[in-house]
Coordinates of C-alpha atoms in Angstrom, one line a residue:
M13 CA 7.5 7.8 -13.8
G14 CA 9.0 10.7 -15.5
T15 CA 7.6 14.0 -16.7
Y16 CA 7.1 13.2 -20.3
Q17 CA 3.6 12.9 -21.7
V18 CA 1.8 9.6 -21.8
E19 CA -1.0 9.0 -24.4
K20 CA -4.0 6.8 -24.8
I21 CA -3.2 3.3 -26.2
D22 CA -4.4 2.2 -29.6
K23 CA -3.1 -0.3 -32.1
D24 CA -0.7 2.2 -33.8
S25 CA 0.6 3.9 -30.5
R26 CA 1.3 0.4 -29.0
A27 CA 3.2 -0.6 -32.2
R28 CA 5.3 2.6 -32.0
F29 CA 5.9 2.4 -28.4
I30 CA 7.1 -1.3 -28.5
K31 CA 9.5 -0.4 -31.3
N32 CA 11.0 2.4 -29.1
L33 CA 11.0 0.0 -26.1
L34 CA 13.0 -2.6 -28.1
N35 CA 15.4 0.1 -29.4
D36 CA 16.0 1.4 -25.8
I37 CA 17.0 -2.2 -24.8
Q38 CA 19.5 -2.3 -27.7
A39 CA 20.7 1.2 -26.9
L40 CA 21.4 0.3 -23.2
K41 CA 23.2 -2.9 -24.3
I42 CA 25.5 -0.8 -26.6
M43 CA 26.1 1.7 -23.7
L44 CA 27.0 -1.1 -21.3
R45 CA 29.4 -2.7 -23.8
D46 CA 31.1 0.5 -24.6
G47 CA 31.5 1.6 -21.0
M48 CA 29.1 4.6 -21.4
I49 CA 27.4 4.0 -17.9
E50 CA 29.0 6.0 -15.0
S51 CA 31.1 3.7 -12.7
E52 CA 33.3 5.9 -10.7
V53 CA 31.4 8.5 -8.8
M54 CA 28.4 7.2 -6.9
H55 CA 25.4 9.2 -5.9
I56 CA 22.3 8.8 -3.6
G57 CA 18.9 10.4 -4.0
S58 CA 15.4 10.2 -2.4
E59 CA 11.7 11.0 -2.9
Q60 CA 9.6 12.1 0.1
E61 CA 5.8 11.6 -0.1
F62 CA 3.7 13.4 2.5
C63 CA 0.0 13.9 3.4
L64 CA -2.0 16.9 3.8
V65 CA -4.7 17.1 6.5
D66 CA -7.3 19.8 7.6
E67 CA -7.8 21.2 11.1
N68 CA -9.7 18.2 12.0
W69 CA -6.8 15.8 10.9
R70 CA -8.7 14.5 7.9
P71 CA -7.4 14.3 4.2
T72 CA -7.8 17.5 2.2
Q73 CA -8.3 18.2 -1.4
D74 CA -5.8 21.2 -1.5
A75 CA -2.6 19.7 -2.9
I76 CA -2.9 21.4 -6.3
R77 CA -3.3 24.9 -5.0
I78 CA -0.7 24.3 -2.3
L79 CA 1.8 23.0 -4.9
R80 CA 1.1 26.0 -7.1
A81 CA 1.7 28.3 -4.1
I82 CA 5.0 26.5 -3.1
D83 CA 6.2 27.2 -6.6
D84 CA 9.3 24.9 -6.3
S85 CA 10.5 22.3 -8.9
H86 CA 11.4 19.9 -6.1
F87 CA 7.7 19.3 -5.5
T88 CA 5.2 17.3 -7.6
N89 CA 1.7 15.9 -7.5
E90 CA 0.8 12.5 -6.4
I91 CA -2.2 10.5 -7.5
A92 CA -4.5 11.9 -4.7
R93 CA -5.4 15.5 -3.9
Y94 CA -4.1 15.1 -0.3
N95 CA -0.6 14.0 -1.3
L96 CA 2.6 15.7 -2.5
E97 CA 6.1 14.6 -3.2
I98 CA 9.5 16.1 -2.8
N99 CA 12.2 14.9 -5.2
L100 CA 15.6 15.7 -3.6
D101 CA 18.7 16.6 -5.6
P102 CA 21.2 13.7 -5.9
E103 CA 24.2 13.9 -3.4
E104 CA 27.5 12.3 -4.1
L105 CA 28.0 9.5 -1.7
K106 CA 30.7 10.8 0.6
E107 CA 31.5 12.7 3.9
N108 CA 28.3 14.5 5.1
C109 CA 25.9 13.5 2.3
F110 CA 23.3 12.2 4.6
S111 CA 23.2 15.1 6.9
V112 CA 23.2 17.5 4.0
M113 CA 20.3 15.6 2.5
E114 CA 18.5 15.7 5.9
K115 CA 18.9 19.4 6.1
K116 CA 17.7 20.0 2.6
L117 CA 14.6 17.8 3.1
T118 CA 13.9 19.5 6.5
L119 CA 14.1 22.9 4.7
L120 CA 11.7 21.8 1.8
L121 CA 9.2 20.2 4.4
N122 CA 9.2 23.4 6.4
K123 CA 8.5 25.2 3.2
A124 CA 5.6 22.9 2.6
M125 CA 4.3 23.4 6.1
Q126 CA 4.4 27.1 6.0
T127 CA 2.6 27.2 2.7
A128 CA 0.1 24.5 3.7
S129 CA -0.8 26.6 6.9
N130 CA -1.9 29.4 4.7
Y131 CA -4.7 27.1 3.5
D132 CA -5.4 25.7 7.0
N133 CA -3.5 22.5 6.2
K134 CA -0.9 20.5 8.1
V135 CA 1.8 18.2 6.7
I136 CA 2.2 14.7 8.1
L137 CA 4.8 12.0 7.4
T138 CA 3.2 8.5 7.8
G139 CA 2.9 5.3 5.8
I140 CA -0.9 5.3 5.7
L141 CA -2.9 8.3 7.1
P142 CA -5.1 6.8 9.9
T143 CA -8.0 9.1 9.1
I144 CA -8.5 8.1 5.4
T145 CA -11.9 6.5 4.8
T146 CA -13.6 5.2 1.6
Q147 CA -14.8 8.7 0.7
E148 CA -11.2 9.8 0.1
L149 CA -10.8 7.0 -2.4
S150 CA -13.5 8.4 -4.7
M151 CA -12.6 9.8 -8.1
E152 CA -13.2 13.4 -6.8
F153 CA -10.0 12.9 -4.8
M154 CA -7.9 11.9 -7.8
T155 CA -5.4 14.6 -9.1
P156 CA -6.7 15.7 -12.5
N157 CA -3.8 14.4 -14.6
I158 CA -4.0 12.4 -17.8
R159 CA -1.3 10.0 -16.5
Y160 CA -3.4 9.0 -13.5
E161 CA -6.6 8.7 -15.5
L162 CA -4.9 6.4 -18.0
L163 CA -3.3 4.3 -15.3
N164 CA -6.7 3.8 -13.7
N165 CA -8.3 3.0 -16.9
A166 CA -5.5 0.6 -18.0
I167 CA -5.6 -1.4 -14.8
K168 CA -9.4 -1.6 -14.9
L169 CA -9.2 -2.8 -18.6
L170 CA -6.7 -5.5 -17.7
R171 CA -8.6 -6.6 -14.6
K172 CA -12.1 -6.5 -16.3
K173 CA -13.7 -6.0 -12.9
D174 CA -13.6 -3.7 -9.8
F175 CA -10.7 -3.8 -7.4
E176 CA -10.9 -6.2 -4.5
M177 CA -9.1 -5.6 -1.2
H178 CA -8.7 -8.5 1.3
I179 CA -6.1 -8.0 4.1
R180 CA -6.1 -10.1 7.3
G181 CA -4.1 -9.2 10.4
V182 CA -5.4 -8.8 13.9
D183 CA -8.4 -7.3 12.3
E184 CA -9.7 -8.0 8.7
L185 CA -10.4 -5.7 5.8
S186 CA -12.5 -6.9 2.9
I187 CA -13.8 -4.4 0.5
H188 CA -14.6 -3.7 -3.2
H189 CA -13.7 -0.4 -4.9
D190 CA -14.1 1.0 -8.4
S191 CA -10.7 2.9 -8.9
V192 CA -7.0 2.6 -8.4
L193 CA -7.0 5.2 -5.6
F194 CA -6.3 2.7 -2.9
E195 CA -2.8 3.3 -4.1
A196 CA -3.1 6.8 -2.7
C197 CA -3.3 5.4 0.8
N198 CA 0.4 4.5 0.4
T199 CA 2.9 7.2 1.5
S200 CA 6.6 6.3 1.2
F201 CA 10.2 7.5 1.5
Q202 CA 11.9 6.1 -1.7
M203 CA 15.7 5.7 -1.7
H204 CA 18.0 5.6 -4.7
L205 CA 21.6 4.3 -4.8
Q206 CA 23.8 4.5 -7.9
I207 CA 25.5 1.1 -8.7
A208 CA 28.5 0.3 -10.9
P209 CA 27.3 -1.6 -14.0
D210 CA 29.6 -4.6 -13.5
D211 CA 28.3 -5.0 -9.9
F212 CA 24.7 -4.4 -10.6
V213 CA 23.3 -7.9 -10.4
A214 CA 25.2 -9.0 -7.3
S215 CA 24.2 -5.6 -5.6
Y216 CA 20.6 -6.2 -6.7
N217 CA 20.5 -9.7 -5.3
W218 CA 22.0 -8.5 -2.0
A219 CA 19.4 -5.7 -1.9
Q220 CA 16.7 -8.4 -2.1
A221 CA 18.3 -10.5 0.6
I222 CA 18.5 -7.5 3.2
S223 CA 15.0 -6.3 2.4
G224 CA 13.3 -8.4 5.1
P225 CA 15.3 -7.4 8.1
I226 CA 15.5 -3.6 7.0
L227 CA 11.7 -3.6 6.5
G228 CA 11.1 -5.3 9.8
I229 CA 12.9 -2.8 11.8
A230 CA 11.3 0.2 9.9
T231 CA 7.6 -0.6 9.6
N232 CA 5.3 2.4 10.0
S233 CA 1.8 1.6 8.6
P234 CA -0.1 -0.9 10.8
L235 CA -3.6 0.6 10.4
L236 CA -6.0 1.1 7.4
M237 CA -9.5 2.5 8.0
G238 CA -9.3 1.8 11.7
R239 CA -8.3 -1.8 11.2
E240 CA -5.2 -3.2 12.8
L241 CA -3.6 -5.2 9.8
W242 CA 0.0 -5.9 8.9
S243 CA 3.0 -4.2 10.6
E244 CA 3.6 -2.6 7.2
T245 CA 0.2 -2.8 5.6
R246 CA 1.4 -0.7 2.6
I247 CA 3.0 -3.9 1.3
A248 CA -0.3 -5.8 0.9
L249 CA -2.3 -2.7 0.1
F250 CA -0.1 -1.6 -2.8
Q251 CA 0.1 -5.0 -4.3
Q252 CA -3.6 -5.4 -4.4
S253 CA -4.4 -1.7 -5.4
I254 CA -2.2 -2.1 -8.6
D255 CA -3.0 -5.7 -9.3
T256 CA -4.0 -6.2 -12.9
R257 CA -5.0 -9.8 -12.4
S258 CA -8.4 -11.0 -11.5
S259 CA -9.5 -14.3 -9.9
S260 CA -11.0 -17.1 -12.0
Y261 CA -11.8 -20.7 -11.9
T262 CA -8.4 -21.6 -13.4
L263 CA -5.2 -21.8 -11.5
Q264 CA -2.9 -19.3 -13.2
D265 CA 0.7 -18.1 -12.3
K266 CA 0.4 -14.7 -13.8
L267 CA 2.7 -12.3 -12.1
A268 CA 1.6 -9.3 -10.0
R269 CA 2.7 -5.9 -11.1
V270 CA 3.7 -5.1 -7.6
T271 CA 6.4 -7.8 -6.9
F272 CA 9.4 -8.9 -4.9
G273 CA 10.3 -11.1 -7.7
N274 CA 10.4 -14.9 -8.1
S275 CA 14.1 -15.7 -8.4
W276 CA 17.5 -14.3 -8.1
V277 CA 18.6 -12.2 -11.1
S278 CA 21.5 -13.0 -13.4
G279 CA 23.3 -11.5 -16.4
S280 CA 23.0 -7.7 -16.2
I281 CA 20.4 -5.0 -15.6
I282 CA 19.3 -5.6 -19.3
D283 CA 18.2 -9.2 -18.4
I284 CA 15.9 -7.7 -15.6
Y285 CA 14.4 -5.4 -18.1
K286 CA 14.0 -8.1 -20.7
E287 CA 12.2 -10.3 -18.3
D288 CA 9.8 -7.5 -17.3
I289 CA 9.0 -6.8 -20.9
A290 CA 8.3 -10.4 -21.5
Q291 CA 6.2 -10.8 -18.4
Y292 CA 4.1 -7.6 -18.3
E293 CA 1.8 -6.1 -20.8
V294 CA 2.3 -2.5 -21.9
M295 CA -0.2 -0.4 -19.8
L296 CA 0.9 3.2 -20.9
T297 CA 2.5 4.6 -24.0
N298 CA 4.3 7.9 -24.8
N299 CA 5.2 9.8 -28.0
V300 CA 9.0 9.4 -28.1
E301 CA 10.4 12.1 -30.2
K302 CA 14.0 11.0 -30.3
D303 CA 15.0 7.4 -31.3
S304 CA 17.6 6.2 -28.7
L305 CA 19.7 4.4 -31.3
L306 CA 19.9 7.5 -33.5
E307 CA 20.8 9.6 -30.5
L308 CA 23.6 7.2 -29.7
K309 CA 25.0 7.5 -33.3
K310 CA 24.9 11.4 -32.9
G311 CA 27.1 11.0 -29.8
N312 CA 24.2 11.9 -27.4
I313 CA 23.1 10.3 -24.1
P314 CA 19.7 8.9 -24.8
K315 CA 16.8 9.2 -22.3
L316 CA 15.3 5.8 -22.9
N317 CA 11.9 7.3 -22.3
A318 CA 9.9 4.1 -23.5
L319 CA 12.0 1.9 -21.2
N320 CA 11.6 4.2 -18.3
L321 CA 7.9 4.5 -18.8
H322 CA 7.3 0.7 -18.9
N323 CA 9.6 0.2 -15.9
G324 CA 7.6 2.8 -14.1
T325 CA 4.4 0.5 -14.5
I326 CA 6.2 -2.5 -12.9
Y327 CA 6.4 -1.9 -9.2
R328 CA 9.3 -4.0 -7.9
W329 CA 10.1 -3.2 -4.2
N330 CA 13.6 -3.0 -5.3
R331 CA 13.4 -1.4 -8.7
P332 CA 16.3 -1.2 -11.3
C333 CA 16.4 2.3 -12.7
Y334 CA 18.2 4.1 -15.6
G335 CA 18.8 7.9 -15.6
A336 CA 20.6 10.3 -17.9
T337 CA 21.8 13.9 -18.1
K338 CA 23.4 15.6 -21.1
K339 CA 26.8 14.5 -19.9
N340 CA 26.4 10.9 -18.5
A341 CA 24.1 8.0 -17.8
H342 CA 23.8 5.9 -14.8
I343 CA 22.0 2.9 -13.3
R344 CA 20.7 2.6 -9.8
I345 CA 18.5 0.6 -7.4
E346 CA 15.3 2.3 -5.9
N347 CA 14.2 1.0 -2.5
R348 CA 10.5 1.4 -2.7
Y349 CA 9.3 -0.6 0.4
L350 CA 9.8 1.8 3.3
S351 CA 7.1 4.1 4.7
S352 CA 7.1 7.9 5.0
G353 CA 8.0 8.9 8.5
P354 CA 7.8 8.7 11.4
T355 CA 10.3 11.5 11.3
V356 CA 13.0 12.9 8.9
L357 CA 15.7 11.5 11.3
D358 CA 14.1 8.0 11.2
E359 CA 14.0 8.1 7.4
M360 CA 17.6 9.2 7.0
A361 CA 18.6 6.6 9.6
N362 CA 17.0 4.0 7.5
F363 CA 18.7 5.4 4.4
A364 CA 22.1 5.3 6.0
F365 CA 21.5 1.8 7.3
W366 CA 20.5 0.5 3.8
V367 CA 23.4 2.3 2.0
G368 CA 25.9 1.0 4.6
L369 CA 24.7 -2.6 4.2
M370 CA 24.7 -2.2 0.4
K371 CA 28.3 -1.1 0.4
S372 CA 29.6 -3.8 2.8
R373 CA 28.2 -6.9 1.0
P374 CA 30.2 -9.9 2.3
A375 CA 32.2 -11.7 -0.3
E376 CA 30.2 -14.9 0.3
F377 CA 27.1 -13.1 -1.1
D378 CA 28.7 -12.2 -4.5
D379 CA 27.2 -15.5 -5.7
I380 CA 24.1 -15.4 -3.6
T381 CA 22.8 -18.7 -5.0
K382 CA 25.4 -20.5 -2.9
V383 CA 24.4 -18.9 0.3
M384 CA 20.7 -18.3 0.5
D385 CA 17.5 -19.6 -1.2
F386 CA 15.5 -17.0 -2.9
Q387 CA 12.2 -18.2 -1.4
D388 CA 13.8 -17.6 2.0
A389 CA 14.5 -14.0 1.2
K390 CA 11.0 -13.5 -0.1
D391 CA 9.5 -15.3 2.8
N392 CA 11.5 -12.9 5.1
F393 CA 10.2 -10.0 3.3
I394 CA 6.6 -11.0 3.7
K395 CA 7.1 -12.0 7.4
A396 CA 8.6 -8.6 8.1
A397 CA 5.6 -6.8 6.5
R398 CA 3.2 -8.9 8.5
N399 CA 5.0 -9.0 11.9
G400 CA 7.6 -6.2 11.8
A401 CA 10.4 -6.5 14.3
A402 CA 8.7 -9.5 16.0
S403 CA 9.6 -11.6 13.0
I404 CA 11.9 -14.5 12.9
M405 CA 14.2 -14.4 9.8
L406 CA 15.8 -17.3 8.1
W407 CA 19.2 -16.0 7.5
K408 CA 21.9 -18.3 5.7
G409 CA 19.8 -21.3 6.8
T410 CA 19.4 -20.4 10.5
E411 CA 16.4 -18.9 12.2
I412 CA 17.1 -15.6 14.0
P413 CA 14.9 -12.8 15.4
I414 CA 15.0 -9.6 13.4
R415 CA 16.2 -7.6 16.4
D416 CA 19.2 -10.0 17.0
L417 CA 20.0 -10.1 13.3
V418 CA 20.0 -6.3 13.1
I419 CA 22.1 -5.7 16.3
K420 CA 24.5 -8.5 16.0
E421 CA 25.2 -8.9 12.3
L422 CA 23.7 -6.0 10.2
L423 CA 24.6 -3.0 12.2
P424 CA 28.3 -3.8 12.3
L425 CA 28.1 -4.4 8.5
A426 CA 26.4 -1.0 8.0
Y427 CA 29.1 0.7 10.1
E428 CA 31.8 -0.9 8.0
G429 CA 30.1 0.0 4.7
L430 CA 29.7 3.7 5.6
K431 CA 33.3 3.9 6.7
K432 CA 34.3 2.6 3.3
C433 CA 32.4 5.5 1.8
N434 CA 34.2 8.0 3.9
I435 CA 31.0 9.1 5.6
N436 CA 31.5 11.5 8.5
P437 CA 31.9 9.4 11.7
N438 CA 29.6 11.6 13.6
D439 CA 26.9 11.0 11.1
I440 CA 27.5 7.3 11.0
H441 CA 27.0 7.1 14.7
R442 CA 24.0 9.4 14.9
Y443 CA 22.0 7.6 12.2
L444 CA 22.9 4.0 13.2
E445 CA 22.2 4.7 16.9
V446 CA 18.8 5.5 15.9
I447 CA 18.5 2.1 14.3
E448 CA 19.9 0.4 17.3
K449 CA 17.4 2.2 19.7
R450 CA 14.6 1.1 17.4
A451 CA 15.7 -2.4 17.3
K452 CA 15.7 -2.4 21.1
G453 CA 12.5 -0.5 21.4
N454 CA 9.5 0.6 19.3
S455 CA 9.2 1.0 15.6
G456 CA 6.6 3.4 14.3
S457 CA 4.1 0.5 13.7
R458 CA 4.5 -0.7 17.3
W459 CA 4.1 2.8 18.7
S460 CA 0.9 3.3 16.6
V461 CA -0.6 -0.1 17.6
L462 CA 0.1 0.4 21.4
S463 CA -1.3 4.0 21.3
Y464 CA -4.3 3.1 19.1
R465 CA -5.3 0.2 21.5
Q466 CA -5.1 2.6 24.4
L467 CA -7.2 5.2 22.7
K468 CA -9.9 2.7 21.7
K469 CA -10.4 1.9 25.3
N470 CA -12.5 5.1 25.9
M471 CA -13.1 6.4 22.4
K472 CA -15.1 5.6 19.3
Q473 CA -13.0 4.5 16.2
D474 CA -13.3 7.7 14.5
D475 CA -12.1 9.7 17.4
A476 CA -9.3 7.2 18.0
V477 CA -7.8 7.6 14.6
I478 CA -8.1 11.3 14.8
A479 CA -6.4 11.3 18.2
L480 CA -3.6 9.1 16.9
T481 CA -3.1 11.3 13.8
E482 CA -2.8 14.3 16.0
A483 CA -0.3 12.5 18.3
I484 CA 1.7 11.6 15.2
Y485 CA 1.9 15.3 14.2
E486 CA 2.7 16.5 17.6
N487 CA 5.5 14.0 18.0
Q488 CA 6.9 14.9 14.6
Q489 CA 7.3 18.5 15.6
T490 CA 9.7 17.4 18.4
L491 CA 12.0 15.9 15.8
A492 CA 12.7 13.0 18.1
P493 CA 13.0 9.5 16.5
V494 CA 10.0 7.3 17.1
S495 CA 11.9 5.1 19.6
D496 CA 11.7 8.1 21.9
W497 CA 8.0 8.8 21.5
P498 CA 5.9 8.1 24.7
I499 CA 2.8 5.7 24.1
I500 CA -0.4 7.9 24.2
P501 CA -1.5 7.6 27.8
K502 CA -4.9 6.3 29.0
G503 CA -7.5 9.2 29.2
F504 CA -6.0 11.2 26.3
K505 CA -8.7 13.6 25.3
V506 CA -9.5 14.8 21.8
R507 CA -12.0 17.2 20.5
S508 CA -14.5 15.2 18.5
S509 CA -14.6 16.4 14.8
A510 CA -17.4 14.0 13.7
R511 CA -19.6 15.7 11.3
L512 CA -20.8 12.9 9.0
A513 CA -22.6 9.7 9.4
K514 CA -19.5 7.6 8.6
H515 CA -17.7 9.3 11.5
I516 CA -19.8 7.8 14.3
M517 CA -21.5 4.8 12.7
S518 CA -20.9 1.3 14.1
T519 CA -19.4 -1.0 11.6
Q520 CA -19.3 -4.2 13.6
L521 CA -22.8 -5.2 12.6
L522 CA -25.0 -8.0 13.6
T523 CA -27.4 -8.8 10.7
V524 CA -30.0 -11.4 9.9
N525 CA -31.5 -12.6 6.7
E526 CA -35.2 -12.1 5.9
N527 CA -35.7 -15.9 5.7
D528 CA -34.1 -16.6 9.1
M529 CA -36.5 -17.9 11.8
A530 CA -37.7 -15.2 14.0
D531 CA -37.2 -17.0 17.3
M532 CA -33.5 -17.3 16.6
A533 CA -33.2 -13.6 15.7
T534 CA -35.1 -12.5 18.9
S535 CA -33.0 -14.9 21.1
I536 CA -29.8 -13.2 19.7
M537 CA -31.1 -9.8 20.2
N538 CA -32.0 -10.7 23.8
W539 CA -28.5 -12.3 24.4
K540 CA -26.7 -9.4 23.0
N541 CA -29.0 -6.8 24.4
I542 CA -29.4 -4.9 21.3
H543 CA -32.7 -3.3 20.1
H544 CA -32.2 -2.9 16.3
V545 CA -30.9 -5.6 13.7
P546 CA -30.7 -4.7 10.0
V547 CA -32.3 -7.4 7.8
L548 CA -30.6 -8.4 4.5
N549 CA -32.0 -10.2 1.5
D550 CA -30.2 -12.9 -0.5
E551 CA -28.2 -10.4 -2.4
N552 CA -27.0 -8.9 0.8
E553 CA -28.9 -5.7 0.4
L554 CA -30.7 -4.0 3.2
C555 CA -34.5 -4.9 2.9
G556 CA -35.8 -4.3 6.4
L557 CA -35.1 -3.6 10.0
L558 CA -35.9 -5.8 13.1
T559 CA -36.8 -3.7 16.2
W560 CA -37.4 -4.7 19.7
S561 CA -40.4 -2.4 19.9
H562 CA -41.9 -3.8 16.7
M563 CA -41.5 -7.4 17.9
T564 CA -43.0 -6.5 21.3
E565 CA -46.1 -5.5 19.5
Y566 CA -46.1 -8.7 17.5
L567 CA -45.7 -10.7 20.7
K568 CA -48.9 -9.3 22.1
E569 CA -50.8 -11.1 19.4
R570 CA -48.7 -14.3 19.1
T571 CA -46.4 -16.1 21.4
D572 CA -45.3 -18.9 19.1
F573 CA -42.4 -18.0 16.8
T574 CA -41.8 -21.5 15.5
S575 CA -42.9 -20.9 11.9
T576 CA -42.4 -17.2 11.9
K577 CA -39.7 -15.6 9.7
V578 CA -37.8 -12.4 10.2
G579 CA -39.5 -11.1 7.0
D580 CA -42.8 -11.4 8.7
L581 CA -41.7 -9.2 11.7
M582 CA -39.4 -6.7 10.2
V583 CA -40.1 -3.0 9.3
N584 CA -40.1 -2.9 5.5
E585 CA -39.9 0.8 5.0
V586 CA -36.5 1.7 6.3
I587 CA -35.1 5.1 6.6
S588 CA -31.4 5.0 5.8
V589 CA -28.6 7.6 5.2
A590 CA -25.5 7.6 3.1
P591 CA -22.0 7.7 4.7
E592 CA -21.6 11.4 3.8
T593 CA -24.9 12.5 5.4
D594 CA -24.2 15.3 7.9
L595 CA -24.9 14.5 11.5
E596 CA -27.6 17.3 11.8
T597 CA -29.7 15.6 9.1
V598 CA -29.2 12.3 10.8
Y599 CA -30.4 13.8 14.1
E600 CA -33.5 15.3 12.4
L601 CA -34.4 12.0 10.8
L602 CA -34.4 10.3 14.1
E603 CA -36.4 13.0 15.9
K604 CA -38.9 13.6 13.1
N605 CA -39.6 9.9 12.6
H606 CA -39.5 8.8 16.3
I607 CA -36.9 6.1 15.5
G608 CA -34.0 4.8 17.5
C609 CA -31.6 4.1 14.6
V610 CA -30.7 4.6 11.0
P611 CA -28.7 2.1 8.8
V612 CA -25.9 3.7 6.8
V613 CA -25.9 2.4 3.1
N614 CA -23.5 2.8 0.3
K615 CA -24.6 1.7 -3.2
S616 CA -27.1 -0.6 -1.8
S617 CA -24.7 -2.2 0.6
L618 CA -25.2 -1.9 4.4
I619 CA -21.9 -0.5 5.9
G620 CA -23.0 0.8 9.4
I621 CA -25.7 1.8 11.8
I622 CA -26.3 4.8 14.0
T623 CA -28.3 4.8 17.1
L624 CA -29.6 7.6 19.3
K625 CA -26.9 6.6 21.8
D626 CA -24.3 7.2 19.3
M627 CA -25.7 10.7 18.7
T628 CA -25.6 11.6 22.3
E629 CA -22.1 10.5 22.7
I630 CA -20.7 13.0 20.2

């Protein structure tokens, strides 16, 4: 989003910003007309986001002091206190640029690891950290930065209600939240490729076309809060976390701010920017000190700060970008849909694969409208996000499995494209062989899913996500690509780090309503062999607890449940705990009150239950 200062929006600041935004569009138009955008020497660049975890593999709040201790301008904050980002220096697209970038990234990550270790932190590359819970999405985990505060407030203002998250995969996640911090779950490796101005639209459309198969072979975030969701859950999560729309009784076609787009683009990069200005409200403003048109008249290269800020609040998976130095300006495509990790080698292989494909666009795709329907490209992208390498792509009108498409058609194109750029042959083979092995074996998502399922056979969910996170870290230290990682074996042991109620509570709950008939409730308890059932009122709030011992006492006096309701039998005074309650307190409550369970409640909503058995299994 840039380093310039954003400001609160009022009527005057909005008017000033829009004036600067329109001036920036006019300035860019002049620069394109006059050949002021670099078109000869091409560069690549990247941004590496990563997670910080403590000795128990849980998210920390140490990013700010670690960033201060690193003291390197390549590093910057992210929205959450458990994330940091590395901005790599651009490299000219030639010879050994990818291996040079890999070495520089590795050195910077090692610097982060060494500094983090001084604060008992570890660095992990992963699309979504498996150990994130709702607690790490509270405002206390947001980095104290006016930009993030204003972004959060702007989205809430446009939505006019709390955030809703609904993602369905093998499991289902449905949750309400009061801040934009769900975005912080997403950790990515963003790739930039400079494009010549006269080829921008054709390149952009081609980038859209190849997004599905590239994403499908590189997925790395199948889990969120212990749920097995999409192969690349980040896609659904990010779209919903930054969604300014809210549901209503009217059928509206308002566009999401996180978007793949709705059609092939035409014209020039300016037409993409104009469309976005027309479609999306201004969310943030900044105080632009230098008018871009006046800068042009002085012979200077304008920064186009207003345009860049607005563009930074529209999250296209392939984003058009403008950049400027004192000497020249350029335009580029930012690939935003790939996860962080599983390793630096995997990331750089993805980068080389993408760039190779971008530089070897078949001539038939120069006018993509004659070759491929946009809805097919968009459908391919969503299918890849859902199902990863198991997806079937519709490619030029023919159905083909992603693995076959990558191996038979796209990898040969990528080899050809990298050769055109004079990339070192050893580097070409090293990186693209990683892609081929992954296409024939496991992606990061598939490795995670198979390992997680194995862990859950003999572990509680919290211990399983901790064991998975530890295994990700240990495998990353080997530097081997994910296709070489062994699936976590059955019987894998992990030291339990459970210390709060939310770490051991059962979340797959059987509940009854206070107005349900008692004979049905007792029958279900008998069938399921459970001794405690939380009781909810019509507002879905916890209002009582149905216990087997309590019902046994009731049965001594009556045997006919025909007209008895759950509300007549339940314990009305229920002892409950918050998700952040420490386990020592939970145990004391169970012992002191001679009870067999405690419900876990967050903001009057039942989210789990802890039994004595759960406590003894720690």
